[in-house]
Amino acid sequence: MTLQVDIQAQLGDLSLDVQFDAPVGVTVLFGPSGAGKTSVINAIAGLIKPDKGLISLDKKVLYDGQNSVAVHRRKVGYVFQDARLFPHMTVLQNLTYGGRNDFDRIIDILGLRDLLDRRPAGLSGGEKQRVALGRALMAQPDVVLMDEPLAALDGPRKAEVLPYIADIAATQKIPVIYVTHAMAEVTQLADQLVVIDQGQVVRKGPVFDVLADPMAARFFAKRDAGALVSCVVDRHDLDEGVTVLASGAGPILLPGQVGKVGAGLRLRIPAQDVILAQTAPVGQSALNAIATVITEVTPLPNGNLAVMLRAKELPIWAEITPLSVRRLGLETEQNVFAIFKATAVGPV
């Protein structure tokens, strides 16, 4: 099942011109406030009508420039930023307002069984968002839209809700369109990433590919630019106080005890924290030194250079100055070590 979006609209001063496909899984629409992200999902829901274009779901046309399927016939689940639960209803009544599809499995996945008799006033922010997600799913939607659902939550509440969203995306087998401008949510949730700036799609594709593209870095905060890596927890070395991860580039060390052995996780390696060396490092504190080969050296808009690296199966990149490139004589096909501190990277 794939959602196809190709729409154009003039919304005040914003000229919206967006095209992307969203397959099963989580497609994140990422960009600054005012970029047009919410307008896109409102068009998918039928809450606003584009000037022209096409919106279709698994070849079922929802909008084609002439005809527009009514909102209540689109089978879309919408989770808003502020949950929007009915205050006079219990959690059970809120959940079943739109239907009871797959009731037991959904409340178990979202951890809602102990909340069924309570009312929204007695719920935490994270609990409210889980109920709102459950309500959207019980209507048996063909696609779920989520408009910055964690923006109003503090750090611990966000950490509480994110795994539930990831579980839903993995089990429901439908497209989930998730709007955010928070990179931590992108790296933890996204399968596909669509970067929107001033109403235009400026980058799109699998999240690992987009984040590995240095030309996309200008759309992210400096600290957010860098590669996203899939790893598996190999072991915990309690004597040394580190966790050893298995990756496509070999072992990577993290401080402390992270995750369960055998668990998969994503690791973000900020490009600004990667140091390059021509020889294996000795006598320094950084725990991670990965043998790589340079695949490309690309100028960045800020005047620095992106050095693209491949370590076995793993693409990463480093942002360094032109002076460093000249002093090291860096060029494509050269073997170098990518060095980064264990404390500079972490699971997302």
Short mmCIF file of C-alpha atoms in Angstrom, two decimals:
data_model
loop_
_atom_site.label_atom_id
_atom_site.label_comp_id
_atom_site.label_asym_id
_atom_site.label_seq_id
_atom_site.Cartn_x
_atom_site.Cartn_y
_atom_site.Cartn_z
CA MET A 1 0.00 0.00 0.00
CA THR A 2 1.47 3.34 -1.08
CA LEU A 3 0.22 6.89 -0.63
CA GLN A 4 1.06 9.13 -3.59
CA VAL A 5 1.08 12.90 -3.15
CA ASP A 6 1.62 15.43 -5.95
CA ILE A 7 -0.08 18.71 -5.07
CA GLN A 8 0.21 22.43 -5.70
CA ALA A 9 -1.56 25.21 -3.79
CA GLN A 10 -1.17 28.89 -3.07
CA LEU A 11 -1.74 29.34 0.67
CA GLY A 12 -1.32 33.00 1.48
CA ASP A 13 2.32 33.81 0.83
CA LEU A 14 3.29 30.12 0.71
CA SER A 15 3.49 28.43 -2.68
CA LEU A 16 3.09 24.73 -1.92
CA ASP A 17 4.48 22.32 -4.52
CA VAL A 18 5.06 18.86 -3.01
CA GLN A 19 5.59 15.42 -4.52
CA PHE A 20 6.43 12.19 -2.68
CA ASP A 21 5.40 8.56 -2.29
CA ALA A 22 4.83 7.07 1.17
CA PRO A 23 4.93 3.26 1.34
CA VAL A 24 4.05 1.14 4.38
CA GLY A 25 6.05 2.39 7.37
CA VAL A 26 6.82 5.88 8.68
CA THR A 27 7.38 8.73 6.25
CA VAL A 28 8.52 11.81 8.15
CA LEU A 29 7.84 15.29 6.77
CA PHE A 30 10.65 17.38 8.23
CA GLY A 31 11.31 21.09 8.04
CA PRO A 32 11.07 24.40 9.89
CA SER A 33 7.84 25.90 11.14
CA GLY A 34 5.89 27.44 8.29
CA ALA A 35 7.44 25.18 5.65
CA GLY A 36 4.06 23.70 4.69
CA LYS A 37 4.21 20.32 6.43
CA THR A 38 0.83 20.58 8.19
CA SER A 39 -0.79 21.89 5.02
CA VAL A 40 0.34 18.74 3.22
CA ILE A 41 -1.24 16.34 5.71
CA ASN A 42 -4.38 18.50 5.89
CA ALA A 43 -4.65 18.09 2.12
CA ILE A 44 -4.24 14.31 2.50
CA ALA A 45 -7.00 14.31 5.12
CA GLY A 46 -9.26 16.43 2.92
CA LEU A 47 -9.30 19.35 5.36
CA ILE A 48 -7.96 21.69 2.70
CA LYS A 49 -8.26 21.42 -1.08
CA PRO A 50 -5.16 21.98 -3.24
CA ASP A 51 -5.39 24.07 -6.39
CA LYS A 52 -4.35 21.11 -8.51
CA GLY A 53 -2.57 17.78 -8.36
CA LEU A 54 -3.20 14.20 -7.31
CA ILE A 55 -3.55 12.33 -4.01
CA SER A 56 -4.07 8.58 -4.23
CA LEU A 57 -3.82 5.62 -1.89
CA ASP A 58 -3.11 2.25 -3.44
CA LYS A 59 -4.53 3.51 -6.75
CA LYS A 60 -7.69 4.83 -5.05
CA VAL A 61 -7.90 8.51 -6.01
CA LEU A 62 -8.67 10.83 -3.10
CA TYR A 63 -8.14 14.05 -5.08
CA ASP A 64 -7.35 14.63 -8.75
CA GLY A 65 -7.82 18.36 -9.25
CA GLN A 66 -11.45 17.96 -10.23
CA ASN A 67 -12.90 15.46 -7.78
CA SER A 68 -12.27 15.24 -4.05
CA VAL A 69 -13.37 12.39 -1.78
CA ALA A 70 -15.18 13.68 1.32
CA VAL A 71 -13.21 13.75 4.57
CA HIS A 72 -15.32 11.05 6.26
CA ARG A 73 -14.85 8.68 3.33
CA ARG A 74 -11.05 8.84 3.17
CA LYS A 75 -10.36 6.30 5.97
CA VAL A 76 -7.66 8.53 7.43
CA GLY A 77 -6.62 8.48 11.09
CA TYR A 78 -5.41 11.88 12.33
CA VAL A 79 -3.44 12.41 15.55
CA PHE A 80 -3.12 16.10 16.43
CA GLN A 81 -0.51 17.82 18.56
CA ASP A 82 -2.95 18.33 21.44
CA ALA A 83 -4.63 14.87 21.46
CA ARG A 84 -8.18 16.36 21.33
CA LEU A 85 -9.82 13.73 23.53
CA PHE A 86 -13.41 14.15 24.65
CA PRO A 87 -13.09 15.30 28.30
CA HIS A 88 -16.49 13.92 29.39
CA MET A 89 -15.70 10.41 28.11
CA THR A 90 -13.59 7.66 29.64
CA VAL A 91 -10.53 6.36 27.84
CA LEU A 92 -12.59 3.37 26.68
CA GLN A 93 -15.30 5.62 25.27
CA ASN A 94 -12.73 7.82 23.53
CA LEU A 95 -11.03 4.80 22.02
CA THR A 96 -14.22 3.27 20.64
CA TYR A 97 -15.77 6.54 19.43
CA GLY A 98 -14.76 5.82 15.85
CA GLY A 99 -14.88 2.02 15.98
CA ARG A 100 -13.51 -1.06 17.74
CA ASN A 101 -11.20 -2.44 15.08
CA ASP A 102 -8.60 -4.83 16.54
CA PHE A 103 -9.44 -3.51 20.02
CA ASP A 104 -7.47 -5.91 22.23
CA ARG A 105 -4.31 -5.86 20.13
CA ILE A 106 -4.24 -2.07 19.87
CA ILE A 107 -4.72 -1.41 23.58
CA ASP A 108 -2.04 -4.00 24.37
CA ILE A 109 0.45 -2.53 21.88
CA LEU A 110 -0.18 0.96 23.28
CA GLY A 111 -0.27 -0.13 26.93
CA LEU A 112 -3.75 1.27 27.54
CA ARG A 113 -5.52 -1.55 29.38
CA ASP A 114 -5.01 -0.06 32.86
CA LEU A 115 -6.32 3.35 31.69
CA LEU A 116 -9.70 2.34 30.25
CA ASP A 117 -11.84 3.63 33.13
CA ARG A 118 -10.05 6.95 33.53
CA ARG A 119 -10.94 10.32 31.99
CA PRO A 120 -8.54 12.59 30.08
CA ALA A 121 -8.14 15.01 32.99
CA GLY A 122 -6.44 12.22 34.96
CA LEU A 123 -3.95 11.30 32.23
CA SER A 124 -0.41 12.48 31.62
CA GLY A 125 0.47 14.12 28.31
CA GLY A 126 2.08 10.92 27.07
CA GLU A 127 -0.94 8.84 28.05
CA LYS A 128 -3.27 11.23 26.23
CA GLN A 129 -1.27 10.91 23.03
CA ARG A 130 -1.28 7.12 23.27
CA VAL A 131 -5.07 7.21 23.64
CA ALA A 132 -5.36 9.57 20.67
CA LEU A 133 -3.25 7.19 18.58
CA GLY A 134 -5.37 4.24 19.69
CA ARG A 135 -8.57 6.09 18.76
CA ALA A 136 -7.20 6.83 15.30
CA LEU A 137 -6.23 3.20 14.74
CA MET A 138 -9.54 1.72 15.89
CA ALA A 139 -11.30 3.48 13.03
CA GLN A 140 -9.40 1.02 10.78
CA PRO A 141 -7.63 3.72 8.74
CA ASP A 142 -5.77 3.14 5.50
CA VAL A 143 -3.24 5.81 6.49
CA VAL A 144 -2.38 7.57 9.77
CA LEU A 145 -1.41 11.25 9.86
CA MET A 146 0.45 12.62 12.89
CA ASP A 147 0.98 16.38 13.22
CA GLU A 148 3.85 16.98 15.66
CA PRO A 149 2.16 14.75 18.26
CA LEU A 150 5.06 15.07 20.73
CA ALA A 151 5.69 18.81 20.46
CA ALA A 152 3.84 19.63 23.70
CA LEU A 153 5.51 16.86 25.72
CA ASP A 154 8.63 17.07 27.87
CA GLY A 155 11.64 14.81 27.33
CA PRO A 156 10.54 11.86 29.50
CA ARG A 157 7.02 11.86 28.00
CA LYS A 158 8.46 11.92 24.47
CA ALA A 159 10.69 8.98 25.33
CA GLU A 160 7.60 7.18 26.63
CA VAL A 161 5.52 7.64 23.48
CA LEU A 162 8.11 7.19 20.70
CA PRO A 163 8.49 3.40 21.09
CA TYR A 164 4.70 2.98 20.88
CA ILE A 165 4.60 4.89 17.61
CA ALA A 166 7.43 2.76 16.24
CA ASP A 167 5.58 -0.43 17.27
CA ILE A 168 2.37 0.73 15.60
CA ALA A 169 4.18 1.52 12.37
CA ALA A 170 5.78 -1.93 12.39
CA THR A 171 2.58 -3.87 13.08
CA GLN A 172 -0.23 -2.06 11.26
CA LYS A 173 1.21 -2.38 7.73
CA ILE A 174 -0.10 1.01 6.60
CA PRO A 175 1.58 4.30 5.69
CA VAL A 176 2.16 6.64 8.63
CA ILE A 177 2.86 10.29 7.76
CA TYR A 178 4.61 11.98 10.68
CA VAL A 179 5.22 15.74 10.80
CA THR A 180 8.06 17.10 12.92
CA HIS A 181 10.95 19.56 13.03
CA ALA A 182 12.78 17.53 15.73
CA MET A 183 15.72 15.50 14.41
CA ALA A 184 15.57 13.05 17.35
CA GLU A 185 12.11 11.97 16.15
CA VAL A 186 13.36 11.67 12.56
CA THR A 187 16.25 9.40 13.47
CA GLN A 188 14.22 7.16 15.75
CA LEU A 189 11.07 6.77 13.63
CA ALA A 190 11.62 7.48 9.95
CA ASP A 191 11.80 4.88 7.24
CA GLN A 192 11.42 7.54 4.55
CA LEU A 193 12.34 11.20 4.99
CA VAL A 194 10.85 14.11 3.05
CA VAL A 195 12.53 17.46 3.77
CA ILE A 196 10.27 20.44 3.02
CA ASP A 197 11.48 24.02 2.92
CA GLN A 198 9.36 27.03 1.90
CA GLY A 199 6.68 24.78 0.46
CA GLN A 200 9.05 22.72 -1.71
CA VAL A 201 10.47 19.21 -1.35
CA VAL A 202 14.24 19.72 -1.19
CA ARG A 203 15.28 16.15 -0.30
CA LYS A 204 13.44 12.81 -0.12
CA GLY A 205 14.23 9.13 0.10
CA PRO A 206 15.14 6.44 2.64
CA VAL A 207 16.19 8.14 5.87
CA PHE A 208 19.66 6.53 5.85
CA ASP A 209 20.31 7.89 2.34
CA VAL A 210 19.07 11.42 3.04
CA LEU A 211 21.07 11.79 6.25
CA ALA A 212 24.17 10.41 4.52
CA ASP A 213 23.89 13.14 1.86
CA PRO A 214 26.05 16.13 2.85
CA MET A 215 24.11 18.36 0.46
CA ALA A 216 21.08 17.87 2.72
CA ALA A 217 23.04 19.08 5.75
CA ARG A 218 22.15 22.73 5.21
CA PHE A 219 18.53 21.93 6.06
CA PHE A 220 19.51 20.54 9.48
CA ALA A 221 21.02 22.06 12.59
CA LYS A 222 24.82 21.73 12.57
CA ARG A 223 24.82 19.10 15.27
CA ASP A 224 22.18 17.07 13.39
CA ALA A 225 24.20 16.62 10.19
CA GLY A 226 25.78 13.21 9.89
CA ALA A 227 25.22 9.55 9.13
CA LEU A 228 22.59 7.27 10.64
CA VAL A 229 23.85 3.74 11.28
CA SER A 230 22.01 0.48 12.02
CA CYS A 231 23.70 -1.53 14.77
CA VAL A 232 23.05 -4.54 16.99
CA VAL A 233 24.05 -4.73 20.65
CA ASP A 234 26.81 -7.36 20.71
CA ARG A 235 27.79 -7.35 24.37
CA HIS A 236 28.20 -5.30 27.53
CA ASP A 237 31.74 -5.08 28.89
CA LEU A 238 30.99 -4.29 32.51
CA ASP A 239 34.66 -4.25 33.55
CA GLU A 240 35.45 -1.55 30.99
CA GLY A 241 32.10 0.22 31.34
CA VAL A 242 31.24 0.12 27.64
CA THR A 243 28.73 -1.43 25.26
CA VAL A 244 30.04 -3.05 22.08
CA LEU A 245 27.86 -2.68 19.01
CA ALA A 246 28.11 -4.72 15.82
CA SER A 247 27.82 -2.62 12.66
CA GLY A 248 28.52 -2.89 8.96
CA ALA A 249 31.88 -1.24 9.66
CA GLY A 250 32.89 -3.46 12.56
CA PRO A 251 32.58 -2.91 16.33
CA ILE A 252 31.56 0.49 17.70
CA LEU A 253 31.87 1.33 21.40
CA LEU A 254 29.42 3.34 23.48
CA PRO A 255 29.82 4.37 27.13
CA GLY A 256 27.80 2.54 29.79
CA GLN A 257 25.29 -0.27 29.38
CA VAL A 258 23.06 0.43 26.37
CA GLY A 259 20.18 -1.77 25.25
CA LYS A 260 19.75 -5.52 25.45
CA VAL A 261 22.14 -7.95 23.84
CA GLY A 262 20.81 -8.80 20.39
CA ALA A 263 18.64 -5.68 20.19
CA GLY A 264 18.84 -3.51 17.11
CA LEU A 265 19.31 0.23 17.44
CA ARG A 266 20.13 3.25 15.37
CA LEU A 267 23.26 5.27 15.99
CA ARG A 268 23.83 8.82 14.77
CA ILE A 269 27.43 9.86 14.02
CA PRO A 270 27.61 13.67 13.72
CA ALA A 271 29.81 14.69 10.80
CA GLN A 272 31.46 17.46 12.84
CA ASP A 273 32.70 14.88 15.40
CA VAL A 274 34.48 12.63 12.91
CA ILE A 275 38.27 13.13 12.80
CA LEU A 276 40.35 11.69 9.95
CA ALA A 277 43.84 10.21 10.26
CA GLN A 278 46.16 8.58 7.74
CA THR A 279 47.45 6.03 10.25
CA ALA A 280 45.87 4.04 13.06
CA PRO A 281 45.68 6.33 16.10
CA VAL A 282 47.70 5.63 19.24
CA GLY A 283 47.86 7.44 22.55
CA GLN A 284 44.50 9.20 22.29
CA SER A 285 41.23 8.94 24.21
CA ALA A 286 38.73 8.34 21.38
CA LEU A 287 37.61 4.71 21.49
CA ASN A 288 36.34 4.37 17.94
CA ALA A 289 38.73 4.26 14.98
CA ILE A 290 37.25 2.71 11.83
CA ALA A 291 39.23 1.86 8.71
CA THR A 292 37.57 3.57 5.73
CA VAL A 293 38.18 4.57 2.14
CA ILE A 294 37.39 8.04 0.78
CA THR A 295 34.74 7.89 -1.94
CA GLU A 296 34.29 11.62 -2.58
CA VAL A 297 35.31 15.06 -1.35
CA THR A 298 32.52 17.59 -1.81
CA PRO A 299 32.38 21.34 -1.05
CA LEU A 300 29.71 22.40 1.44
CA PRO A 301 27.80 25.71 1.30
CA ASN A 302 29.51 26.86 4.54
CA GLY A 303 32.98 26.65 2.97
CA ASN A 304 34.00 23.37 4.62
CA LEU A 305 34.35 20.05 2.82
CA ALA A 306 32.39 16.85 3.17
CA VAL A 307 34.62 13.81 3.01
CA MET A 308 32.50 10.82 2.06
CA LEU A 309 33.74 7.55 3.52
CA ARG A 310 32.90 3.89 3.14
CA ALA A 311 33.77 1.43 5.88
CA LYS A 312 32.99 -2.05 4.55
CA GLU A 313 29.18 -1.86 4.19
CA LEU A 314 28.79 1.42 6.04
CA PRO A 315 28.71 4.94 4.51
CA ILE A 316 29.59 7.80 6.87
CA TRP A 317 30.99 11.27 6.32
CA ALA A 318 33.11 13.90 8.01
CA GLU A 319 32.94 17.68 7.82
CA ILE A 320 36.42 19.19 7.85
CA THR A 321 38.13 22.38 6.70
CA PRO A 322 39.88 22.81 3.34
CA LEU A 323 43.13 23.36 5.29
CA SER A 324 42.84 19.90 6.86
CA VAL A 325 42.21 18.35 3.45
CA ARG A 326 45.31 20.04 2.02
CA ARG A 327 47.54 19.15 4.95
CA LEU A 328 46.52 15.50 4.83
CA GLY A 329 46.49 15.39 1.05
CA LEU A 330 43.08 13.73 1.08
CA GLU A 331 41.71 12.38 -2.19
CA THR A 332 39.33 9.72 -3.44
CA GLU A 333 40.30 6.06 -3.01
CA GLN A 334 42.63 6.96 -0.13
CA ASN A 335 42.53 4.81 2.99
CA VAL A 336 41.99 6.76 6.22
CA PHE A 337 40.79 6.12 9.74
CA ALA A 338 37.56 7.74 10.89
CA ILE A 339 37.89 8.52 14.59
CA PHE A 340 35.12 9.54 16.96
CA LYS A 341 34.65 9.53 20.70
CA ALA A 342 32.24 7.06 22.29
CA THR A 343 30.63 9.99 24.09
CA ALA A 344 30.06 11.88 20.82
CA VAL A 345 27.60 9.35 19.43
CA GLY A 346 24.63 7.62 20.93
CA PRO A 347 21.52 5.62 20.18
CA VAL A 348 18.57 7.61 18.90
#
